[in-house]
Amino acid sequence: MATRVVIGTQWGDEGKGKYIDILAADSDIVVRFSGGNNAGHTIVAGGTKYALHLIPSGILHEGTTCIIGNGVVVDPAVLIKEINELKDKGVNTDKLLISDRAHVIMPYHKRMDELQEIARGKDNIGTTKRGIGPAYADKTERCGIRMCDLIDEEIFAEKVRANLRIKNAIIEKVYGGEGFDADSIIAEYSEYAKILKKYITDTSVVLFDAVEKGKNILFEGAQATFLDLDFGTYPYVTSSNPVAGGVCTGAGLGPVFIDEVYGVFKAYTSRVGAGPFPTEQNNEIGDKIRELGWEYGTTTGRPRRCGWLDAVMLKYAARVNGLTALAINHVDTIGKLEKIKLCTAYIKDGQKVDYFPASLKELSKCEPVYEEFDGWNEDISKVKSFDELPDNAKKYLKRIEELVGVKIKLIGVGKDRENTIVVD
Ligand code: GDP
Ligand code: IMO
Ligand code: MG
């Protein structure tokens, strides 16, 4: 039995979906434990592209059970659309399960997300406007609606009416927006309930049973360490805990069952939305990386901000997640640059620091210290072993391992699941 966790170590979009799809080949169960459809996970298999937002990236493997855990917030309309799109592509979605404790994203969450962003003005977070933050806020506020409530007509109607009394007042009186009619929400969501009912169950029981039977379980991180509510660049973060610790609370499995934690990162760094980014290249280098790596959001289509790889961030991610392995992507992309920079530390107030400060004011004083590497402008997409990589690529990867103190086990040299080096 092996229980593996795959998480993002930067600001998201590191290529987690691609590695989940690969590792799912020998996993019995793949589980999403945090976030919602703010995530966009891309898989390219046999030339076909799949963009998944809620359904775990193990779904392409016929025998794999895919679980949406209790820590996820679920927009039922988006989920149903995703199920239908996969079915249209010939993917079997019968082995999908949804936790009865997962919270439901409601229409007022999406509207609140938009109105709050407008109200923040120039200090906006740049959210995906999918209602994620307001849904988690309601969970904490104890007025959220869970999947078990969605499929109970009486309780659902009661909760919608109780919520709308307050939500409509806030939307209309505080934000000057338009409120909602309870009956139409109840009618719309009762249709979703009918479709989703067969998938909803106590998934924590399913997981524990699988552990007892010695099955292989894979946890699929969404978002990333620096978007984590506690460990990210607060307040420019998402509203859940995408770090490895989120597995236990977001799926209902104890920490003793976790064997390995893979930290995924790109050979450079990208970020969508607002917030600090010490190695950002808001210049022609950043533009070049964006075009070479095609850095446009899988969920919102927004251009991603791009910059150099930051080993200070990776070291921090290794610590807070307990990483046992690193998985790099876009080694093909970065090699196309003539010169590559890697941030090894920061200079703050004249002192060298190798930690990531909590205070954004302190962080803004951090100037990256770089080491420079030569690129390797050759097609490496078919390379299958570390030894066959160009010498310049090997030097770059070895230096990253040395700085972070964790071994690189997976190397991405292209978009397709085939373009992967598994290091022995
Ligand atoms: P996720 O959110 O972490 O699953 O990542 P996304 O799917 O949002 O973004 C990763 C992007 O990089 C997608 O367009 C992938 O197809 C692409 N990708 C992943 N790995 C590689 C790689 O090794 N090389 C190249 N060129 N593209 C990659
Ligand atoms: P995957 O799983 C990149 C960012 C948003 C915004 C902030 C808060 O594909 O890596 P939210 O809508 O969550 O309240 O937005 O978090 N964000 C992501 N950025 N990849 C993601 O997911 C993201 N999910 C949220 O852009 O800055
Ligand atoms: Mg993504």
Short mmCIF file of C-alpha atoms and ligand atoms in Angstrom, two decimals:
data_model
loop_
_atom_site.label_atom_id
_atom_site.label_comp_id
_atom_site.label_asym_id
_atom_site.label_seq_id
_atom_site.Cartn_x
_atom_site.Cartn_y
_atom_site.Cartn_z
CA MET A 1 0.00 0.00 0.00
CA ALA A 2 1.14 3.55 -0.67
CA THR A 3 -0.55 6.81 0.20
CA ARG A 4 0.88 9.65 -1.83
CA VAL A 5 0.10 13.34 -1.82
CA VAL A 6 0.81 15.70 -4.73
CA ILE A 7 0.81 19.41 -3.90
CA GLY A 8 1.81 22.68 -5.56
CA THR A 9 4.87 24.43 -4.13
CA GLN A 10 4.48 27.84 -5.81
CA TRP A 11 1.34 29.88 -6.71
CA GLY A 12 -0.54 27.15 -8.57
CA ASP A 13 -0.53 25.80 -12.14
CA GLU A 14 2.71 23.89 -11.59
CA GLY A 15 1.40 20.95 -13.63
CA LYS A 16 -0.14 18.96 -10.77
CA GLY A 17 -2.87 17.56 -13.02
CA LYS A 18 -0.34 16.01 -15.40
CA TYR A 19 1.50 14.23 -12.56
CA ILE A 20 -1.73 13.10 -10.88
CA ASP A 21 -2.78 11.52 -14.17
CA ILE A 22 0.58 9.72 -14.40
CA LEU A 23 0.65 8.54 -10.77
CA ALA A 24 -3.03 7.53 -11.01
CA ALA A 25 -2.01 4.68 -13.31
CA ASP A 26 -1.05 2.65 -10.21
CA SER A 27 -3.53 4.21 -7.75
CA ASP A 28 -6.86 2.69 -6.74
CA ILE A 29 -8.29 6.00 -5.55
CA VAL A 30 -7.57 9.66 -6.39
CA VAL A 31 -8.91 12.28 -3.96
CA ARG A 32 -9.35 16.05 -4.16
CA PHE A 33 -9.19 17.49 -0.62
CA SER A 34 -9.27 21.28 -0.99
CA GLY A 35 -10.41 24.17 -3.16
CA GLY A 36 -13.11 24.03 -5.79
CA ASN A 37 -13.47 25.02 -9.41
CA ASN A 38 -10.93 27.80 -8.94
CA ALA A 39 -8.55 24.97 -9.88
CA GLY A 40 -7.78 24.16 -13.51
CA HIS A 41 -5.76 20.98 -14.02
CA THR A 42 -4.60 20.11 -17.52
CA ILE A 43 -3.92 16.62 -18.80
CA VAL A 44 -2.72 15.91 -22.32
CA ALA A 45 -3.07 12.25 -23.20
CA GLY A 46 -2.52 10.93 -26.71
CA GLY A 47 -2.83 14.45 -28.09
CA THR A 48 -6.24 15.09 -26.44
CA LYS A 49 -6.41 17.89 -23.90
CA TYR A 50 -8.59 17.66 -20.77
CA ALA A 51 -9.11 20.64 -18.42
CA LEU A 52 -10.47 19.50 -15.07
CA HIS A 53 -11.77 21.84 -12.39
CA LEU A 54 -13.54 19.64 -9.83
CA ILE A 55 -13.25 16.05 -10.95
CA PRO A 56 -9.98 14.43 -9.81
CA SER A 57 -7.31 14.05 -12.50
CA GLY A 58 -7.38 10.25 -12.11
CA ILE A 59 -10.65 10.04 -14.03
CA LEU A 60 -9.00 8.99 -17.31
CA HIS A 61 -7.99 5.68 -15.73
CA GLU A 62 -10.93 3.30 -16.08
CA GLY A 63 -10.49 1.41 -12.79
CA THR A 64 -9.67 4.37 -10.54
CA THR A 65 -12.20 5.64 -8.01
CA CYS A 66 -12.26 9.46 -7.91
CA ILE A 67 -13.32 11.20 -4.71
CA ILE A 68 -14.29 14.82 -4.13
CA GLY A 69 -13.53 15.11 -0.43
CA ASN A 70 -15.25 17.05 2.34
CA GLY A 71 -12.65 19.85 2.15
CA VAL A 72 -13.73 20.77 -1.38
CA VAL A 73 -16.41 23.37 -2.13
CA VAL A 74 -18.63 22.16 -4.96
CA ASP A 75 -20.51 24.21 -7.54
CA PRO A 76 -23.10 21.60 -8.64
CA ALA A 77 -23.74 23.16 -12.07
CA VAL A 78 -20.01 23.16 -12.87
CA LEU A 79 -19.63 19.59 -11.67
CA ILE A 80 -22.54 18.35 -13.80
CA LYS A 81 -21.15 20.17 -16.84
CA GLU A 82 -17.74 18.59 -16.27
CA ILE A 83 -19.27 15.10 -15.92
CA ASN A 84 -21.17 15.59 -19.19
CA GLU A 85 -18.14 16.93 -21.05
CA LEU A 86 -16.07 13.93 -19.96
CA LYS A 87 -18.86 11.54 -20.98
CA ASP A 88 -18.94 13.23 -24.40
CA LYS A 89 -15.22 12.49 -24.74
CA GLY A 90 -15.92 8.83 -23.92
CA VAL A 91 -14.59 8.98 -20.32
CA ASN A 92 -16.37 6.77 -17.77
CA THR A 93 -17.45 8.86 -14.75
CA ASP A 94 -19.29 6.12 -12.86
CA LYS A 95 -16.49 5.75 -10.30
CA LEU A 96 -16.92 9.29 -8.99
CA LEU A 97 -17.85 9.83 -5.33
CA ILE A 98 -18.65 13.09 -3.54
CA SER A 99 -18.39 13.58 0.20
CA ASP A 100 -21.72 14.21 1.91
CA ARG A 101 -19.83 16.74 4.05
CA ALA A 102 -18.49 18.84 1.14
CA HIS A 103 -19.95 22.35 1.07
CA VAL A 104 -22.07 23.62 -1.82
CA ILE A 105 -21.28 26.84 -3.70
CA MET A 106 -24.49 28.85 -3.95
CA PRO A 107 -25.39 31.66 -6.41
CA TYR A 108 -25.01 34.24 -3.64
CA HIS A 109 -21.42 33.08 -3.02
CA LYS A 110 -20.50 33.89 -6.61
CA ARG A 111 -22.20 37.28 -6.47
CA MET A 112 -20.54 38.11 -3.14
CA ASP A 113 -17.15 37.14 -4.60
CA GLU A 114 -17.64 39.63 -7.45
CA LEU A 115 -19.03 42.42 -5.26
CA GLN A 116 -16.27 42.02 -2.65
CA GLU A 117 -13.61 42.25 -5.35
CA ILE A 118 -15.18 45.47 -6.69
CA ALA A 119 -15.35 46.88 -3.16
CA ARG A 120 -11.64 46.11 -2.59
CA GLY A 121 -10.82 48.44 -5.48
CA LYS A 122 -7.09 48.63 -6.19
CA ASP A 123 -6.46 46.18 -3.32
CA ASN A 124 -8.46 43.41 -5.00
CA ILE A 125 -7.11 39.85 -4.66
CA GLY A 126 -7.78 38.91 -8.27
CA THR A 127 -9.94 35.94 -7.28
CA THR A 128 -11.36 33.56 -9.86
CA LYS A 129 -14.86 34.89 -8.94
CA ARG A 130 -16.12 31.33 -8.57
CA GLY A 131 -17.56 31.97 -5.09
CA ILE A 132 -14.78 30.05 -3.35
CA GLY A 133 -13.95 32.55 -0.58
CA PRO A 134 -17.59 33.27 0.38
CA ALA A 135 -18.41 29.51 0.42
CA TYR A 136 -15.53 28.78 2.82
CA ALA A 137 -16.48 31.85 4.88
CA ASP A 138 -19.99 30.40 5.32
CA LYS A 139 -18.50 27.04 6.31
CA THR A 140 -16.55 28.78 9.09
CA GLU A 141 -19.53 31.00 9.93
CA ARG A 142 -21.55 27.76 10.33
CA CYS A 143 -24.27 28.72 7.85
CA GLY A 144 -22.92 26.67 4.93
CA ILE A 145 -24.98 24.12 3.02
CA ARG A 146 -23.45 20.66 2.59
CA MET A 147 -24.04 17.96 -0.01
CA CYS A 148 -26.07 15.98 2.56
CA ASP A 149 -28.33 19.04 2.90
CA LEU A 150 -28.60 19.50 -0.86
CA ILE A 151 -30.20 16.08 -1.26
CA ASP A 152 -32.70 16.64 1.59
CA GLU A 153 -35.44 18.80 0.04
CA GLU A 154 -36.88 20.08 3.30
CA ILE A 155 -33.58 20.98 4.96
CA PHE A 156 -32.19 22.51 1.78
CA ALA A 157 -35.21 24.83 1.36
CA GLU A 158 -35.04 25.84 5.02
CA LYS A 159 -31.31 26.66 4.81
CA VAL A 160 -31.65 28.62 1.57
CA ARG A 161 -34.43 30.75 3.02
CA ALA A 162 -32.55 31.37 6.28
CA ASN A 163 -29.38 32.30 4.39
CA LEU A 164 -31.09 34.59 1.93
CA ARG A 165 -32.62 36.69 4.69
CA ILE A 166 -29.08 37.76 5.60
CA LYS A 167 -27.30 37.43 2.24
CA ASN A 168 -29.86 39.53 0.37
CA ALA A 169 -29.61 42.26 2.99
CA ILE A 170 -25.80 42.32 2.65
CA ILE A 171 -25.85 42.15 -1.16
CA GLU A 172 -28.45 44.89 -1.49
CA LYS A 173 -27.75 47.20 1.43
CA VAL A 174 -23.97 46.94 1.80
CA TYR A 175 -22.88 46.36 -1.80
CA GLY A 176 -25.83 47.84 -3.73
CA GLY A 177 -26.21 44.60 -5.69
CA GLU A 178 -29.23 42.55 -6.69
CA GLY A 179 -30.53 39.91 -4.27
CA PHE A 180 -31.93 36.43 -5.01
CA ASP A 181 -35.31 34.76 -5.02
CA ALA A 182 -35.36 31.70 -2.76
CA ASP A 183 -37.89 29.72 -4.80
CA SER A 184 -35.91 29.89 -8.01
CA ILE A 185 -32.68 28.81 -6.27
CA ILE A 186 -34.52 25.92 -4.59
CA ALA A 187 -36.03 24.82 -7.93
CA GLU A 188 -32.68 25.06 -9.77
CA TYR A 189 -30.69 23.22 -7.11
CA SER A 190 -33.30 20.47 -6.66
CA GLU A 191 -32.56 19.49 -10.27
CA TYR A 192 -28.84 19.32 -9.47
CA ALA A 193 -29.59 17.23 -6.37
CA LYS A 194 -31.45 14.65 -8.47
CA ILE A 195 -28.46 14.26 -10.80
CA LEU A 196 -25.75 14.21 -8.12
CA LYS A 197 -27.50 12.10 -5.46
CA LYS A 198 -26.05 8.80 -6.70
CA TYR A 199 -22.48 10.04 -6.21
CA ILE A 200 -22.90 11.39 -2.66
CA THR A 201 -21.67 9.28 0.26
CA ASP A 202 -19.46 9.29 3.38
CA THR A 203 -16.15 9.21 1.50
CA SER A 204 -14.06 9.09 4.68
CA VAL A 205 -15.47 5.59 5.28
CA VAL A 206 -14.53 4.60 1.71
CA LEU A 207 -10.98 5.86 2.29
CA PHE A 208 -10.49 4.12 5.62
CA ASP A 209 -11.80 0.88 4.14
CA ALA A 210 -9.33 1.24 1.25
CA VAL A 211 -6.46 1.81 3.71
CA GLU A 212 -7.43 -1.34 5.61
CA LYS A 213 -7.45 -3.31 2.36
CA GLY A 214 -3.96 -2.03 1.46
CA LYS A 215 -5.05 -0.03 -1.58
CA ASN A 216 -2.99 2.74 -3.20
CA ILE A 217 -4.39 6.20 -2.56
CA LEU A 218 -3.35 9.43 -4.26
CA PHE A 219 -4.30 12.87 -2.94
CA GLU A 220 -4.56 15.61 -5.54
CA GLY A 221 -3.60 19.05 -4.33
CA ALA A 222 -5.27 22.07 -5.88
CA GLN A 223 -3.83 25.60 -5.67
CA ALA A 224 -0.51 25.64 -3.87
CA THR A 225 1.61 26.36 -0.81
CA PHE A 226 1.87 30.11 -1.45
CA LEU A 227 -1.90 30.36 -1.94
CA ASP A 228 -2.53 28.55 1.37
CA LEU A 229 -4.69 30.46 3.85
CA ASP A 230 -2.08 30.00 6.61
CA PHE A 231 1.23 29.63 4.76
CA GLY A 232 0.65 31.72 1.63
CA THR A 233 1.15 35.42 0.92
CA TYR A 234 -1.86 36.42 3.05
CA PRO A 235 -4.24 38.07 2.19
CA TYR A 236 -3.39 37.30 -1.46
CA VAL A 237 -4.32 33.65 -1.02
CA THR A 238 -7.22 31.29 -1.49
CA SER A 239 -9.57 30.40 1.37
CA SER A 240 -8.53 26.80 2.03
CA ASN A 241 -5.46 24.79 3.07
CA PRO A 242 -3.87 23.30 -0.05
CA VAL A 243 -0.73 22.25 1.89
CA ALA A 244 -0.21 18.54 2.62
CA GLY A 245 -1.75 18.95 6.09
CA GLY A 246 -5.03 19.79 4.36
CA VAL A 247 -5.31 16.14 3.31
CA CYS A 248 -6.24 15.01 6.81
CA THR A 249 -8.99 17.57 7.41
CA GLY A 250 -10.07 17.76 3.76
CA ALA A 251 -10.46 14.03 3.19
CA GLY A 252 -10.91 12.58 6.67
CA LEU A 253 -7.81 10.42 6.97
CA GLY A 254 -5.27 10.48 9.81
CA PRO A 255 -1.68 11.71 9.22
CA VAL A 256 -0.14 8.32 10.09
CA PHE A 257 -1.41 6.94 6.78
CA ILE A 258 0.56 9.34 4.56
CA ASP A 259 3.73 7.85 3.05
CA GLU A 260 4.99 10.27 0.42
CA VAL A 261 4.52 13.95 -0.42
CA TYR A 262 5.44 15.15 -3.93
CA GLY A 263 6.00 18.87 -4.39
CA VAL A 264 5.35 19.99 -7.95
CA PHE A 265 7.03 23.11 -9.37
CA LYS A 266 7.80 24.70 -12.69
CA ALA A 267 11.37 25.36 -13.82
CA TYR A 268 10.37 29.03 -13.42
CA THR A 269 7.55 30.66 -11.40
CA SER A 270 4.11 31.93 -12.39
CA ARG A 271 1.26 33.60 -10.57
CA VAL A 272 -2.30 34.61 -11.58
CA GLY A 273 -4.06 37.30 -9.61
CA ALA A 274 -2.57 39.96 -7.35
CA GLY A 275 0.05 39.70 -4.60
CA PRO A 276 3.81 39.74 -4.04
CA PHE A 277 6.18 37.80 -6.29
CA PRO A 278 9.87 38.51 -5.51
CA THR A 279 11.36 36.99 -8.69
CA GLU A 280 8.72 38.36 -11.07
CA GLN A 281 10.02 39.55 -14.43
CA ASN A 282 7.56 42.23 -15.44
CA ASN A 283 9.57 42.79 -18.62
CA GLU A 284 10.53 41.11 -21.89
CA ILE A 285 11.95 38.06 -20.04
CA GLY A 286 8.60 37.47 -18.29
CA ASP A 287 6.81 37.97 -21.63
CA LYS A 288 9.12 35.46 -23.28
CA ILE A 289 8.55 32.82 -20.58
CA ARG A 290 4.77 33.38 -20.87
CA GLU A 291 4.84 32.80 -24.62
CA LEU A 292 7.26 29.84 -24.52
CA GLY A 293 5.34 28.10 -21.71
CA TRP A 294 1.92 29.30 -22.93
CA GLU A 295 1.16 30.71 -19.49
CA TYR A 296 -2.53 31.57 -19.72
CA GLY A 297 -4.98 30.45 -17.00
CA THR A 298 -6.75 27.10 -17.40
CA THR A 299 -9.73 28.44 -15.43
CA THR A 300 -10.01 32.14 -16.28
CA GLY A 301 -7.78 32.47 -19.36
CA ARG A 302 -5.89 35.34 -17.67
CA PRO A 303 -2.23 35.83 -18.69
CA ARG A 304 -0.03 34.49 -15.89
CA ARG A 305 2.68 36.68 -14.37
CA CYS A 306 6.06 35.00 -14.93
CA GLY A 307 9.49 35.09 -13.31
CA TRP A 308 12.54 33.08 -12.25
CA LEU A 309 12.49 29.98 -10.07
CA ASP A 310 12.78 30.84 -6.38
CA ALA A 311 14.60 28.24 -4.25
CA VAL A 312 13.76 30.15 -1.05
CA MET A 313 10.10 29.43 -1.76
CA LEU A 314 10.81 25.78 -2.57
CA LYS A 315 12.72 25.30 0.68
CA TYR A 316 9.81 26.80 2.62
CA ALA A 317 7.40 24.49 0.76
CA ALA A 318 9.62 21.49 1.56
CA ARG A 319 9.37 22.36 5.26
CA VAL A 320 5.65 23.14 5.62
CA ASN A 321 4.56 20.17 3.51
CA GLY A 322 7.20 17.63 4.61
CA LEU A 323 8.14 16.99 0.98
CA THR A 324 9.71 13.59 0.28
CA ALA A 325 10.12 14.17 -3.48
CA LEU A 326 10.22 16.98 -6.02
CA ALA A 327 8.48 16.91 -9.40
CA ILE A 328 9.58 19.59 -11.88
CA ASN A 329 7.80 20.67 -15.07
CA HIS A 330 8.59 22.83 -18.10
CA VAL A 331 12.27 21.85 -18.24
CA ASP A 332 11.79 21.97 -22.02
CA THR A 333 10.42 25.53 -21.81
CA ILE A 334 13.11 27.12 -19.63
CA GLY A 335 15.93 25.53 -21.66
CA LYS A 336 14.93 27.63 -24.65
CA LEU A 337 16.25 30.76 -22.91
CA GLU A 338 19.89 31.61 -23.50
CA LYS A 339 20.50 32.51 -19.83
CA ILE A 340 18.48 31.25 -16.86
CA LYS A 341 18.47 32.72 -13.36
CA LEU A 342 17.77 30.86 -10.13
CA CYS A 343 17.06 32.72 -6.89
CA THR A 344 19.10 31.20 -4.04
CA ALA A 345 18.45 33.76 -1.25
CA TYR A 346 17.22 37.29 -0.64
CA ILE A 347 19.00 40.43 0.54
CA LYS A 348 16.90 42.34 3.09
CA ASP A 349 18.14 45.47 4.86
CA GLY A 350 21.66 44.62 3.71
CA GLN A 351 21.53 41.11 5.19
CA LYS A 352 21.33 37.80 3.33
CA VAL A 353 18.19 35.87 4.31
CA ASP A 354 17.09 32.41 3.20
CA TYR A 355 13.56 32.42 4.62
CA PHE A 356 10.21 33.71 3.36
CA PRO A 357 8.85 36.40 5.72
CA ALA A 358 5.20 36.45 6.88
CA SER A 359 4.92 40.24 6.69
CA LEU A 360 4.32 41.50 3.16
CA LYS A 361 6.09 44.72 4.14
CA GLU A 362 9.22 42.71 5.01
CA LEU A 363 8.82 40.63 1.87
CA SER A 364 8.72 43.77 -0.28
CA LYS A 365 12.20 44.64 1.02
CA CYS A 366 13.59 41.28 -0.17
CA GLU A 367 15.79 41.51 -3.27
CA PRO A 368 16.52 38.15 -4.91
CA VAL A 369 20.11 36.90 -5.14
CA TYR A 370 20.56 35.01 -8.40
CA GLU A 371 22.86 32.35 -9.82
CA GLU A 372 23.03 32.24 -13.60
CA PHE A 373 22.88 29.13 -15.82
CA ASP A 374 23.18 28.53 -19.55
CA GLY A 375 20.14 27.26 -21.45
CA TRP A 376 20.03 24.07 -23.55
CA ASN A 377 18.27 24.93 -26.74
CA GLU A 378 17.46 21.42 -28.01
CA ASP A 379 14.38 19.22 -28.23
CA ILE A 380 14.32 17.12 -25.04
CA SER A 381 10.67 16.04 -25.26
CA LYS A 382 11.58 12.40 -26.04
CA VAL A 383 14.31 12.08 -23.38
CA LYS A 384 13.54 9.22 -21.00
CA SER A 385 16.37 9.32 -18.44
CA PHE A 386 18.21 11.94 -16.39
CA ASP A 387 21.56 10.89 -17.89
CA GLU A 388 20.39 11.63 -21.44
CA LEU A 389 19.51 15.26 -20.60
CA PRO A 390 21.85 18.02 -21.86
CA ASP A 391 24.65 18.83 -19.38
CA ASN A 392 23.30 22.35 -18.78
CA ALA A 393 19.90 20.95 -17.79
CA LYS A 394 21.54 18.45 -15.41
CA LYS A 395 23.53 21.27 -13.75
CA TYR A 396 20.35 23.32 -13.21
CA LEU A 397 18.40 20.37 -11.76
CA LYS A 398 21.26 19.26 -9.48
CA ARG A 399 21.62 22.78 -8.08
CA ILE A 400 17.87 22.93 -7.31
CA GLU A 401 18.07 19.61 -5.45
CA GLU A 402 21.08 20.82 -3.51
CA LEU A 403 19.38 24.07 -2.47
CA VAL A 404 16.07 22.47 -1.49
CA GLY A 405 17.51 19.29 0.03
CA VAL A 406 14.92 17.02 -1.61
CA LYS A 407 15.41 14.66 -4.58
CA ILE A 408 13.78 15.32 -7.94
CA LYS A 409 11.84 12.16 -8.87
CA LEU A 410 9.80 13.36 -11.85
CA ILE A 411 10.95 15.63 -14.67
CA GLY A 412 8.51 17.16 -17.16
CA VAL A 413 9.89 17.75 -20.64
CA GLY A 414 6.61 18.47 -22.46
CA LYS A 415 2.83 18.72 -22.07
CA ASP A 416 1.89 15.12 -22.83
CA ARG A 417 1.89 12.44 -20.10
CA GLU A 418 4.49 10.68 -22.30
CA ASN A 419 6.94 13.60 -21.96
CA THR A 420 8.05 12.61 -18.47
CA ILE A 421 11.30 11.32 -17.00
CA VAL A 422 10.94 9.09 -13.94
CA VAL A 423 14.21 9.25 -12.00
CA ASP A 424 15.24 5.95 -10.40
P1 GDP B 1 -2.08 22.54 -12.50
O1 GDP B 1 -3.14 23.51 -12.14
O2 GDP B 1 -0.98 22.48 -11.49
O3 GDP B 1 -2.60 21.16 -12.83
O4 GDP B 1 -1.41 23.10 -13.84
P2 GDP B 1 -2.18 23.74 -15.13
O5 GDP B 1 -2.76 22.64 -15.91
O6 GDP B 1 -3.05 24.86 -14.72
O7 GDP B 1 -0.96 24.42 -15.88
C1 GDP B 1 0.15 23.70 -16.29
C2 GDP B 1 0.35 23.96 -17.79
O8 GDP B 1 1.63 23.51 -18.18
C3 GDP B 1 -0.63 23.17 -18.66
O9 GDP B 1 -0.89 23.91 -19.82
C4 GDP B 1 0.15 21.90 -18.99
O10 GDP B 1 -0.30 21.27 -20.18
C5 GDP B 1 1.53 22.46 -19.14
N1 GDP B 1 2.63 21.54 -18.80
C6 GDP B 1 2.74 20.72 -17.72
N2 GDP B 1 3.95 20.15 -17.69
C7 GDP B 1 4.64 20.62 -18.75
C8 GDP B 1 5.98 20.41 -19.24
O11 GDP B 1 6.79 19.67 -18.67
N3 GDP B 1 6.32 21.08 -20.38
C9 GDP B 1 5.45 21.91 -21.04
N4 GDP B 1 5.87 22.52 -22.12
N5 GDP B 1 4.19 22.11 -20.61
C10 GDP B 1 3.80 21.49 -19.46
P1 IMO B 2 -4.65 25.26 -9.63
O1 IMO B 2 -5.20 24.11 -8.82
C1 IMO B 2 -3.48 29.46 -9.80
C2 IMO B 2 -5.60 32.23 -7.16
C3 IMO B 2 -6.46 33.29 -7.83
C4 IMO B 2 -6.31 34.43 -6.83
C5 IMO B 2 -6.31 33.69 -5.49
C6 IMO B 2 -7.65 33.66 -4.78
O2 IMO B 2 -5.05 25.24 -11.06
O3 IMO B 2 -3.18 25.41 -9.41
P2 IMO B 2 -9.91 32.30 -5.26
O4 IMO B 2 -10.82 32.30 -6.44
O5 IMO B 2 -9.34 30.98 -4.90
O6 IMO B 2 -10.51 32.99 -4.06
O7 IMO B 2 -8.68 33.26 -5.70
O8 IMO B 2 -5.89 32.37 -5.77
N1 IMO B 2 -5.89 30.83 -7.53
C7 IMO B 2 -5.12 30.10 -8.36
N2 IMO B 2 -4.03 30.44 -9.07
N3 IMO B 2 -3.92 28.18 -9.83
C8 IMO B 2 -4.99 27.82 -9.10
O9 IMO B 2 -5.41 26.54 -9.00
C9 IMO B 2 -5.68 28.81 -8.35
N4 IMO B 2 -6.76 28.80 -7.54
C10 IMO B 2 -6.88 30.04 -7.05
O10 IMO B 2 -5.96 33.64 -9.10
O11 IMO B 2 -5.06 35.05 -6.98
MG MG B 3 -4.12 25.19 -12.90
#
